Short mmCIF file of C-alpha atoms in Angstrom, two decimals:
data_model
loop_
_atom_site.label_atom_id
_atom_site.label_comp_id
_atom_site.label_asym_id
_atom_site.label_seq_id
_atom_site.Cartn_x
_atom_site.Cartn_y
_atom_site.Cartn_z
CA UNK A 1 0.00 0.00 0.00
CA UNK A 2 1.02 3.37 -0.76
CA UNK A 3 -2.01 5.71 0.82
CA UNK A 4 -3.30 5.43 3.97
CA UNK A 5 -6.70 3.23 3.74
CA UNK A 6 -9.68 5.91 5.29
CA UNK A 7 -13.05 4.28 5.87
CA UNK A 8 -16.21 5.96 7.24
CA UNK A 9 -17.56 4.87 10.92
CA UNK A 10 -20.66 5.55 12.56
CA UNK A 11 -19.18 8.01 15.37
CA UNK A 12 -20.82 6.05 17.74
CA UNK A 13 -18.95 3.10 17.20
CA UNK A 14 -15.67 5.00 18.11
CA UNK A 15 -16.84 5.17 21.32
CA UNK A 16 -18.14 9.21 20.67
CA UNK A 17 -20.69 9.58 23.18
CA UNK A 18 -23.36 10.98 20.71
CA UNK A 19 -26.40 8.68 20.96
CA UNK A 20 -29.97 9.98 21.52
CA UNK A 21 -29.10 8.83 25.25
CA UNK A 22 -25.83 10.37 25.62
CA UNK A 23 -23.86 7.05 25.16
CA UNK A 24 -21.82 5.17 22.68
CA UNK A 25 -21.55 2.14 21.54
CA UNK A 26 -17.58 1.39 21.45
CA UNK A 27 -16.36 -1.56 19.18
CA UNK A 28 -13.09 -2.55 20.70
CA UNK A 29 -12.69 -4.68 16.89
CA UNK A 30 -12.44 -1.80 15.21
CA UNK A 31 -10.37 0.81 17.41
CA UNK A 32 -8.21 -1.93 18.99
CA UNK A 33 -7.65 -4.45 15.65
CA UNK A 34 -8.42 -2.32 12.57
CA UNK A 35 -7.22 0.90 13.58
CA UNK A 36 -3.68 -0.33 13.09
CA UNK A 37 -4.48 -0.48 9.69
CA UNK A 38 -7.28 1.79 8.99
CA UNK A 39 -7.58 5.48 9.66
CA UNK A 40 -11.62 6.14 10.37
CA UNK A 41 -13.17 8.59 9.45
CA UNK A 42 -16.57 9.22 12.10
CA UNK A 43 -19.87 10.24 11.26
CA UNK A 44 -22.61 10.51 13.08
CA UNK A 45 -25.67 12.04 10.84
CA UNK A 46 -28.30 12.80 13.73
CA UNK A 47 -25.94 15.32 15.35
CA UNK A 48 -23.99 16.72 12.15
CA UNK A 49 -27.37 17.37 10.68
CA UNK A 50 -28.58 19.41 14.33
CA UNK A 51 -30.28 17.00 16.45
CA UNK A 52 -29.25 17.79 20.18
CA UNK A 53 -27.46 14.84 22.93
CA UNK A 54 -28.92 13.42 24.35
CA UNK A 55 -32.18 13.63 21.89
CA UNK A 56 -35.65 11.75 21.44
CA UNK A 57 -34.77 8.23 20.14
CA UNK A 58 -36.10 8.00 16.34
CA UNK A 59 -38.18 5.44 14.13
CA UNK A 60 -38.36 4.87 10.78
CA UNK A 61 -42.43 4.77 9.29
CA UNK A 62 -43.90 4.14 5.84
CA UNK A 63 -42.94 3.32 3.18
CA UNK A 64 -39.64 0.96 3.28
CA UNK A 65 -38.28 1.98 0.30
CA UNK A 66 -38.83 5.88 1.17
CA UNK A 67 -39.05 5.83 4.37
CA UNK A 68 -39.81 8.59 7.08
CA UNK A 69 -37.91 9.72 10.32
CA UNK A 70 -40.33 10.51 13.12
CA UNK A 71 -39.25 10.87 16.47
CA UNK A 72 -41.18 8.27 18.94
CA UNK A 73 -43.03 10.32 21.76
CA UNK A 74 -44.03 13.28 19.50
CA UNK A 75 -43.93 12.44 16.15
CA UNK A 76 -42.17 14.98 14.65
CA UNK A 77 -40.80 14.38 11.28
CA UNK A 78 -37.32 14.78 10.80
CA UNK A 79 -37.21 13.38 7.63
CA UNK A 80 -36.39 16.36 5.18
CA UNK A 81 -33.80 17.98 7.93
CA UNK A 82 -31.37 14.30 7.39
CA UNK A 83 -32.05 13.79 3.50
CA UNK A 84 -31.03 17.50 3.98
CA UNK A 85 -27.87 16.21 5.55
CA UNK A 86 -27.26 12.84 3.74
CA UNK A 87 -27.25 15.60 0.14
CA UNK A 88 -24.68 17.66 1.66
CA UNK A 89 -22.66 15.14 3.24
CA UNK A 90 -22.07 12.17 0.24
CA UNK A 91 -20.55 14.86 -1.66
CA UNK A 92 -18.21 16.34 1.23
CA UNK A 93 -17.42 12.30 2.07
CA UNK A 94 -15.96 12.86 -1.93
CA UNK A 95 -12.89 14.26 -1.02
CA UNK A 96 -12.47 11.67 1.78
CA UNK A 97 -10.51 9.04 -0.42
CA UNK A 98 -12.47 5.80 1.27
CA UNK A 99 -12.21 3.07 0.54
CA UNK A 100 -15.22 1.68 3.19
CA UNK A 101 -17.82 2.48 5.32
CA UNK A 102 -18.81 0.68 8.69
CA UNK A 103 -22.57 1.95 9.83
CA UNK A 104 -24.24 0.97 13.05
CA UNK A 105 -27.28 -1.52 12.77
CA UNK A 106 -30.25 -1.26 13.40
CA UNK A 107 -30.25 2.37 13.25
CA UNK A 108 -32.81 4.74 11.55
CA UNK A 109 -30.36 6.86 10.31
CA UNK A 110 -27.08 4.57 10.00
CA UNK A 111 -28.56 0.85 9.84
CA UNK A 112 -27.82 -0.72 6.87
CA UNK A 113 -29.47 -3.62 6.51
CA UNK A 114 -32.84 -4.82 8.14
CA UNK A 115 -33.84 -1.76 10.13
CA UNK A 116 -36.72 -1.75 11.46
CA UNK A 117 -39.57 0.12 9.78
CA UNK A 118 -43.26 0.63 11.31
CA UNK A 119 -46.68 0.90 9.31
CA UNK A 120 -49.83 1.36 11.40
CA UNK A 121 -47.40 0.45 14.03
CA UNK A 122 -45.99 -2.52 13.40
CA UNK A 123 -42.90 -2.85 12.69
CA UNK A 124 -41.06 -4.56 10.07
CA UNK A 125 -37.20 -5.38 9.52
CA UNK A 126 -37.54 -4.56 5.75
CA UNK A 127 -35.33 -0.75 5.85
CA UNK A 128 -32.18 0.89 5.81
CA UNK A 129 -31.04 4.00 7.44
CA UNK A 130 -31.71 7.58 5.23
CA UNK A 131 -28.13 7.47 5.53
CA UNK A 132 -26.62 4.54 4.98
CA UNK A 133 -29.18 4.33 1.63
CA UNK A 134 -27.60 7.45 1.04
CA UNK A 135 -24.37 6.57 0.80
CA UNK A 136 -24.99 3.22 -0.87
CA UNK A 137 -26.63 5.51 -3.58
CA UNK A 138 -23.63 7.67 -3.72
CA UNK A 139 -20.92 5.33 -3.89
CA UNK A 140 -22.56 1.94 -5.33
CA UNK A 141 -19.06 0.53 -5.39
CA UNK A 142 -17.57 1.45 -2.00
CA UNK A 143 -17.44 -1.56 0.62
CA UNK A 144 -20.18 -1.21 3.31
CA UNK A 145 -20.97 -3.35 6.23
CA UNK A 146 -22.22 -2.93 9.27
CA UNK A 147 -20.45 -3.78 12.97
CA UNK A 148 -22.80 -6.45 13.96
CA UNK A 149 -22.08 -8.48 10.95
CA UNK A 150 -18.72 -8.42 11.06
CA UNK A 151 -18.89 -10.73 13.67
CA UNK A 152 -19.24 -13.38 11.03
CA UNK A 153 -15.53 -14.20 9.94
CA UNK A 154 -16.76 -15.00 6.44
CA UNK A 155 -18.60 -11.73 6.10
CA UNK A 156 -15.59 -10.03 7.80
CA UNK A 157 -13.27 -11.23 5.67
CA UNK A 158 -15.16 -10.78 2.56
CA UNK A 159 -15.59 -7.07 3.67
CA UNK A 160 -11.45 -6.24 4.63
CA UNK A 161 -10.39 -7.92 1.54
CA UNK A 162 -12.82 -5.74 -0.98
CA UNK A 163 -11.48 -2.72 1.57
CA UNK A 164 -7.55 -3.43 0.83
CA UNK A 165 -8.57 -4.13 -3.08
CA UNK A 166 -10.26 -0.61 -3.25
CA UNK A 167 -7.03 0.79 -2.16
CA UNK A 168 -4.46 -0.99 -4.33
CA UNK A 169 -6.87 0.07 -7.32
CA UNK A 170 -7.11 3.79 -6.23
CA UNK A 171 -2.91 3.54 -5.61
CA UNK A 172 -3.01 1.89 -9.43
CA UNK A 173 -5.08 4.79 -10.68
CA UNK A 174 -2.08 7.31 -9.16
CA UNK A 175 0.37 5.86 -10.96
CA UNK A 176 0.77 5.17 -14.73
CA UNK A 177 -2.52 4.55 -16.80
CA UNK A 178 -2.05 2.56 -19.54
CA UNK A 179 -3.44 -0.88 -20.94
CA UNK A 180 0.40 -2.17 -20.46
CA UNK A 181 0.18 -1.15 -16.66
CA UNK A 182 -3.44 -2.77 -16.16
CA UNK A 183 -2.44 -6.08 -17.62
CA UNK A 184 0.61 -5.86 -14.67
CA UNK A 185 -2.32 -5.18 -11.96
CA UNK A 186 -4.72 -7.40 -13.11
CA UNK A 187 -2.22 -10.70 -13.63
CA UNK A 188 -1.32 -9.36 -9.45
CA UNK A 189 -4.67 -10.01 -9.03
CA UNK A 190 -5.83 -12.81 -10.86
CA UNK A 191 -6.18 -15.62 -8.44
CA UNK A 192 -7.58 -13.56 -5.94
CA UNK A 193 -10.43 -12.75 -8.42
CA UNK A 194 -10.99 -16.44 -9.08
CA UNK A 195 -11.26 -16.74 -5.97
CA UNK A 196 -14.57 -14.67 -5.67
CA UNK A 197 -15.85 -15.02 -9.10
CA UNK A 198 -14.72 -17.05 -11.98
CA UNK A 199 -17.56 -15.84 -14.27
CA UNK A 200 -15.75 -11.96 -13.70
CA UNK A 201 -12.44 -13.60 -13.67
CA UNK A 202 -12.84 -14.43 -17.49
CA UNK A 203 -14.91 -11.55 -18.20
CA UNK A 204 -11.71 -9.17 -16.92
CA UNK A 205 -9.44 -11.15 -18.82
CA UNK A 206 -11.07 -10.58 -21.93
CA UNK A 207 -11.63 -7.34 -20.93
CA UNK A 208 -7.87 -6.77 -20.25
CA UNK A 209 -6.83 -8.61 -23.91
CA UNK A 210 -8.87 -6.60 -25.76
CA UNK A 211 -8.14 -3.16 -23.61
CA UNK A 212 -6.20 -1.36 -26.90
CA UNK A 213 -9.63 -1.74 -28.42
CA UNK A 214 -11.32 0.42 -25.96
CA UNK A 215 -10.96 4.00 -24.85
CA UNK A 216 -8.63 3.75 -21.54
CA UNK A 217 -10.96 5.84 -19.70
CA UNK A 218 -14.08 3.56 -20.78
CA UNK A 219 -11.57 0.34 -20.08
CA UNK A 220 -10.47 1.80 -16.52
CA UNK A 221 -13.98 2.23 -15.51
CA UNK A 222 -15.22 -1.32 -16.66
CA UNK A 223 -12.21 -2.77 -15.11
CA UNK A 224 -13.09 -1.08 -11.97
CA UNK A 225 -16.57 -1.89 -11.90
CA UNK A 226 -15.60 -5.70 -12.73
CA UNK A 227 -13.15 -5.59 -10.07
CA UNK A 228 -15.78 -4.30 -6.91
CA UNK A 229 -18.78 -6.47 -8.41
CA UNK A 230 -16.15 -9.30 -8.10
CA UNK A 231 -14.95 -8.70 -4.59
CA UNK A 232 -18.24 -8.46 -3.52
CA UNK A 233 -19.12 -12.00 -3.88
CA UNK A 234 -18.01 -14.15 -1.21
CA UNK A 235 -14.72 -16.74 -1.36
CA UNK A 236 -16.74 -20.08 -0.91
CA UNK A 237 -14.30 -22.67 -0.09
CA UNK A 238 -15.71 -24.68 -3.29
CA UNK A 239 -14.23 -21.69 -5.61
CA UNK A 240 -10.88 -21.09 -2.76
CA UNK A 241 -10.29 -25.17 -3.28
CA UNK A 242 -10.48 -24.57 -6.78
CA UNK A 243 -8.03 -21.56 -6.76
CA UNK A 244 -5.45 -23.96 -4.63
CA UNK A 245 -5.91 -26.75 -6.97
CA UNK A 246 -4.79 -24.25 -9.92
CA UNK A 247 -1.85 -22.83 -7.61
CA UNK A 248 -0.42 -26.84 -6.99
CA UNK A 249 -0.43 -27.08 -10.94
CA UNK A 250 2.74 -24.33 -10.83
CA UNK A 251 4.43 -27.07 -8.98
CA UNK A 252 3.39 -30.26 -10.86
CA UNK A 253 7.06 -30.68 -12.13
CA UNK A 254 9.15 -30.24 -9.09
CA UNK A 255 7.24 -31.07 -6.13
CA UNK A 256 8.28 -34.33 -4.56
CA UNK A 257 5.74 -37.35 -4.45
CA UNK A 258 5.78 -36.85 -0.51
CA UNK A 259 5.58 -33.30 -1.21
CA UNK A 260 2.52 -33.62 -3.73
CA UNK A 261 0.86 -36.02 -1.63
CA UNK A 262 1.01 -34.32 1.46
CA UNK A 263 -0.62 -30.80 -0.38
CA UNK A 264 -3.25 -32.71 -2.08
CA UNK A 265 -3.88 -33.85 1.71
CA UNK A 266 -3.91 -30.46 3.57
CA UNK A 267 -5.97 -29.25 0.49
CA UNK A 268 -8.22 -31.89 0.81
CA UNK A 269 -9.03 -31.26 4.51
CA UNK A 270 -9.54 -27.56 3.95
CA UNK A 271 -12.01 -29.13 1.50
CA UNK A 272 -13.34 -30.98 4.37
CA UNK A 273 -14.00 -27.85 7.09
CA UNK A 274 -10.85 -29.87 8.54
CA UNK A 275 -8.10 -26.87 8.62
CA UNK A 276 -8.56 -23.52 8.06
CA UNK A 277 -7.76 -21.57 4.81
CA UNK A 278 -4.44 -20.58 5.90
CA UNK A 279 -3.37 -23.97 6.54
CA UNK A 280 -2.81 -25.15 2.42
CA UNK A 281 -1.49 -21.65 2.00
CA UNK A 282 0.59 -21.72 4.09
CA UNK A 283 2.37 -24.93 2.49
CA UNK A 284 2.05 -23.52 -1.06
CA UNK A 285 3.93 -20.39 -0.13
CA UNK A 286 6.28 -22.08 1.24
CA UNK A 287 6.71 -23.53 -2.15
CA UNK A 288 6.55 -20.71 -3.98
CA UNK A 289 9.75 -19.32 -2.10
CA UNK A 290 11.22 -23.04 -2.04
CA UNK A 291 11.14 -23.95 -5.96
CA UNK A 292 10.89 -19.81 -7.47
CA UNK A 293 7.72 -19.18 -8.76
CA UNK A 294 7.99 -15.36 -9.96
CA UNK A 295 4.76 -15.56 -11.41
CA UNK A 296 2.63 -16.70 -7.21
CA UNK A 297 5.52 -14.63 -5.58
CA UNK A 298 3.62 -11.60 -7.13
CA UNK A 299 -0.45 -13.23 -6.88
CA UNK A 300 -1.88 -10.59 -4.28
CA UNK A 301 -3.71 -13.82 -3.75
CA UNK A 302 -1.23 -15.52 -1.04
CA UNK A 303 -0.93 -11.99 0.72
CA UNK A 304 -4.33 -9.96 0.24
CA UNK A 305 -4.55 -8.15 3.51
CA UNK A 306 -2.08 -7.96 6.70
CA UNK A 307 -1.49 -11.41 8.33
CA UNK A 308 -2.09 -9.86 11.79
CA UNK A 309 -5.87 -9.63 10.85
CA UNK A 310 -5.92 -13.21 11.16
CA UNK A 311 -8.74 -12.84 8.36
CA UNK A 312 -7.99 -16.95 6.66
CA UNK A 313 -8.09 -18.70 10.33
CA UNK A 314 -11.90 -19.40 10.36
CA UNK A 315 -12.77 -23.52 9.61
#
């Protein structure tokens, strides 16, 4: 990495005492683990847009898909003074260089995903937060989640690595642009890209072999969107056995037979729910340093994020 990776937080979760009660709700995952790597960048839309702390907690009503912001005892809609907001801020958060966003669940204003929304008082966990759907609007590409979920190591993992990817693109975009510089990325990133997606694995390639044909801004923007849409999917361990298989092909010439028979093992157990990811990758890097493969040494693949995160542990 070259640039410092920025990603938006719900202030709250920073341990920023600006809840409607006067509290926070500290995530010791994200100061104490990814704050090493990851400068934040806090927002808390109820009190940047005016509302007072502590404040009269907030629901959302209506219609899900345009839903209202009404405060619970009086009723008073407070709808038009966030969209207000949430217009003003998505551009400001422009010149923020993220590459993420973390909201708080179940929030009316930063909940991104099943937030609770009433009709004829009763509620339903069909909404998202006027700003969270603001900035998913805004930036359709930009890796959200929200803290809750990243509780799940799959989802967590699946969210860091499209975080890191943003960034490496962005430092790619600083740097030369030419179709001779994006083949160089995109062969980095190959096997990674298998790994979530063969369908957009292919589709890049051809992409990439047929970039001289295509304007480089038009190509650098299809790449891009490619790229995120890729990420996005999720690593299964079908597609990540599939990606390991490919990797032990590199080594079908030199590997011993105890060698060979003891990776076809470890990959098999991963297979299995038996080891953990890192476990076969572990062994084939090893391998790659032991017999000098150029051509894995450089697969972002076998290195995607900071081995600290202890992101490929998870059975």
């Amino acid at each position: 990495m070259t640039s410092q990776i920025r990603i938006g937080v719900s202030s709250c979760l920073l341990g920023e005492k600006v809840r409607y009660d006067g509290g926070h709700k500290h995530d010791r995952y994200l100061t104490d683990t990814l704050g090493r790597f990851f400068q934040f960048v806090p927002v808390c839309p109820e009190v940047e847009c005016g509302m007072p702390i502590p404040r009269e907690a907030m629901r959302l009503e209506g219609d899900p898909a345009s839903p209202r912001l009404v405060t619970n005892r009086t009723g008073i809609d407070k709808t038009c003074q966030m969209l207000d907001f949430c217009r003003k801020k998505v551009v400001e958060l422009e010149g923020e260089d993220l590459c993420g966003f973390i909201f708080k669940k179940d929030s009316p204003s930063s909940g991104l995903f099943r937030v609770k929304v009433y009709n004829q008082g009763i509620p339903a966990k069909s909404g998202s937060g006027l700003f969270a759907a603001a900035v998913v609007r805004h930036f359709p590409l930009l890796p959200v989640e929200e803290e809750g979920r990243l509780n799940d190591p799959l989802i967590r993992e699946n969210f860091i690595e499209r975080v890191f990817t943003l960034r490496r693109w962005k430092d790619f975009l600083r740097g030369e642009k030419s179709v001779g510089a994006l083949v160089a990325f995109h062969t980095s990133h190959k096997l990674l890209v298998m790994a979530h997606s063969p369908s957009h694995y292919r589709e890049m390639g051809a992409l990439v072999a047929h970039g001289t044909e295509i304007p480089l801004d038009q190509l650098l923007e299809r790449y891009r969107h490619l790229l995120m849409e890729a990420m996005a999917l999720h690593a299964t361990v079908s597609k990540q056995t599939n990606v390991l298989h490919h990797i032990m092909g590199y080594f079908k010439k030199v590997l011993t037979s105890a060698e060979k028979a003891e990776l076809v093992e470890t990959i098999t157990r991963y297979h299995n729910h038996l080891v953990p990811l890192i476990v076969p990758l572990t062994l084939l890097t090893h391998y790659v340093t032991k017999y000098n493969q150029p051509y894995l040494r450089e697969q972002i693949y076998l290195t995607p994020h900071p081995a600290e995160l202890m992101l490929r542990n998870h059975v």
